[in-house]
CSV table of C-alpha atoms in Angstrom, one decimal:
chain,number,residue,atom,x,y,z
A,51,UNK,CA,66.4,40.6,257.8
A,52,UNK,CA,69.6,42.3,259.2
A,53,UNK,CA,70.8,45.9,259.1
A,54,UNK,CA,73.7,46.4,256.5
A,55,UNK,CA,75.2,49.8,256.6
A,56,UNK,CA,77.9,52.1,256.1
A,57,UNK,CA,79.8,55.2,255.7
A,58,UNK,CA,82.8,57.1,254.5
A,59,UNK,CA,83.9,60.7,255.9
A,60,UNK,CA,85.1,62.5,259.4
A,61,UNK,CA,83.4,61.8,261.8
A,62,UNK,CA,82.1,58.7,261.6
A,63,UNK,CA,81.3,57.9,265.1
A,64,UNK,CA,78.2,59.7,266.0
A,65,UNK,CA,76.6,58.6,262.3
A,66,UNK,CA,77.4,54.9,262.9
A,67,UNK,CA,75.6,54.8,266.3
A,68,UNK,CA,72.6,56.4,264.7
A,69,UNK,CA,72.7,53.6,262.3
A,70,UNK,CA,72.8,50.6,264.7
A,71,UNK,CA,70.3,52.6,266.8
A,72,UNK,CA,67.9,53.4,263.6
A,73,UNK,CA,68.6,50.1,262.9
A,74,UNK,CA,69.0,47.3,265.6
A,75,UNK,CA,65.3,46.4,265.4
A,76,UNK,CA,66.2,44.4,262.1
A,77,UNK,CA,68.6,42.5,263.9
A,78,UNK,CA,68.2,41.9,267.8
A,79,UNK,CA,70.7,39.4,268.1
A,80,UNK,CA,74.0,41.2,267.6
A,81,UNK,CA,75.7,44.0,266.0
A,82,UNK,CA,79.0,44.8,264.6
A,83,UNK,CA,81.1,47.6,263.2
A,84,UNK,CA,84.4,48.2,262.1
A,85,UNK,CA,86.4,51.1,260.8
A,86,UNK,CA,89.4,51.9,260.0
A,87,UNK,CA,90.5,52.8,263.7
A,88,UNK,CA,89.1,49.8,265.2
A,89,UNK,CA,86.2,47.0,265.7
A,90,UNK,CA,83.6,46.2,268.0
A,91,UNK,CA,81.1,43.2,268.2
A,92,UNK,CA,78.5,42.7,270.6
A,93,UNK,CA,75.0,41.4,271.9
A,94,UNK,CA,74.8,43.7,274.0
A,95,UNK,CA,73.0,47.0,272.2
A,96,UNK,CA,74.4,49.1,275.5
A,97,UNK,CA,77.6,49.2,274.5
A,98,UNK,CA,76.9,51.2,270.8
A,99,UNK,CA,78.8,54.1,272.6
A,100,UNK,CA,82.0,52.1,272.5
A,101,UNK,CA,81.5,51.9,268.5
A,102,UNK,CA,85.2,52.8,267.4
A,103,UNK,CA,85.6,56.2,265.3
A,104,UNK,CA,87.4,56.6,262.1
A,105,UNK,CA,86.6,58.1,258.6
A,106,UNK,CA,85.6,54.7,256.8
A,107,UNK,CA,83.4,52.0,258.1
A,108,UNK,CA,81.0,49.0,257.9
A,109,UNK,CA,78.4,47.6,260.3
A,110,UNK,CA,75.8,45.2,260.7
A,111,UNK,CA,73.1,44.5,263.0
A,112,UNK,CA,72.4,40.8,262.8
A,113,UNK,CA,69.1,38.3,263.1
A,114,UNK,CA,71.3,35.0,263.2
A,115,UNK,CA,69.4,32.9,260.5
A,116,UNK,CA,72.8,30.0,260.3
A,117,UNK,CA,75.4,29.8,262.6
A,118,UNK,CA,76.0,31.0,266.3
A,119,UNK,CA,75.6,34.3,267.6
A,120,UNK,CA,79.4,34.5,268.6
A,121,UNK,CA,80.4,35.0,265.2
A,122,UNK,CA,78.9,38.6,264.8
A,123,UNK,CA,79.9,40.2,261.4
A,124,UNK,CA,81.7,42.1,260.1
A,125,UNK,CA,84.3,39.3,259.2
A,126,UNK,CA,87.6,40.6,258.1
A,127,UNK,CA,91.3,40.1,257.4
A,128,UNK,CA,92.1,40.8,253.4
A,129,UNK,CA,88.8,42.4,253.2
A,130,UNK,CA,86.1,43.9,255.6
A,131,UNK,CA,82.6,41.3,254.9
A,132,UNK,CA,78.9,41.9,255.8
A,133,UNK,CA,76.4,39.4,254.4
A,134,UNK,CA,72.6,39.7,254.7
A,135,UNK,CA,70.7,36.6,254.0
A,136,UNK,CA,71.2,32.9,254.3
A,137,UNK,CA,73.4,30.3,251.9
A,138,UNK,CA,71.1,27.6,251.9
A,139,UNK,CA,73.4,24.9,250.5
A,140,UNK,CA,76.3,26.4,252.8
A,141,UNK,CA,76.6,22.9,254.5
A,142,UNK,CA,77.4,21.0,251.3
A,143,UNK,CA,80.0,24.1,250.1
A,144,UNK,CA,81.6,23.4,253.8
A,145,UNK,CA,81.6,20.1,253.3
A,146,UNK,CA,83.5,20.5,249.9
A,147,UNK,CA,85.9,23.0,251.0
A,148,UNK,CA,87.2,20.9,253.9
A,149,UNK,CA,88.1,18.0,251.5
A,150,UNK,CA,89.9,20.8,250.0
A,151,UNK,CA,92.0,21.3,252.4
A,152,UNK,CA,89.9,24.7,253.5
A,153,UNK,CA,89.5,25.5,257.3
A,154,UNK,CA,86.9,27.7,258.8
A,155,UNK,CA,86.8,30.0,262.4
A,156,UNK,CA,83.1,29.4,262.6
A,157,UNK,CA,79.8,27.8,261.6
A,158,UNK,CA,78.4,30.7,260.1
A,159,UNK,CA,77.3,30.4,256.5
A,160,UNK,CA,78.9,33.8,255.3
A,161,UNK,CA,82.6,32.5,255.8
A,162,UNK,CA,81.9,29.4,253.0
């Protein structure tokens, strides 16, 4: 199970660390956050310091269950994405999307 969080408000900073720190044991593999001032992804729970500031934000602290750890969440680009869980058919949607046309960054289930 991972960590899903997040926060609106001045500063952020300090209250999202406390969250991946409360936090990281339900999801050793990675974390991510990002905010309106910038983003950070990482396996490495040292650098939590470096977690950007900003008044809004969104994190995750991930147990990879599908998919490589390089892809750490949040995704973003139109929207900001954090998904807990696991899209059992997500091979066959892939699959179906390609034909379409569709192309993917990574292997991660959340980006079908």
């Amino acid at each position: 199970m991972c960590l899903i969080a997040g926060g609106i408000g001045r500063h952020l900073k300090p209250k999202l660390m406390t969250m991946i720190n409360s936090g990281k044991h339900r999801g050793r593999d990675s974390f991510g956050v990002w905010t309106d001032e910038g983003v950070l992804k990482s396996e490495d729970f040292s650098q939590i310091t470096e977690t950007p500031g900003g008044s809004i934000g969104l994190l995750q602290c991930r147990l990879a269950m599908a998919g490589s750890k390089s892809f750490t969440q949040p995704f973003f680009n139109n929207f900001v994405l954090v998904h807990n869980g696991e899209i059992y058919n997500h091979a066959q949607i892939r699959e179906f999307l390609e034909r379409k046309g569709v192309e993917f960054e990574s292997d991660v289930d959340t980006e079908v």
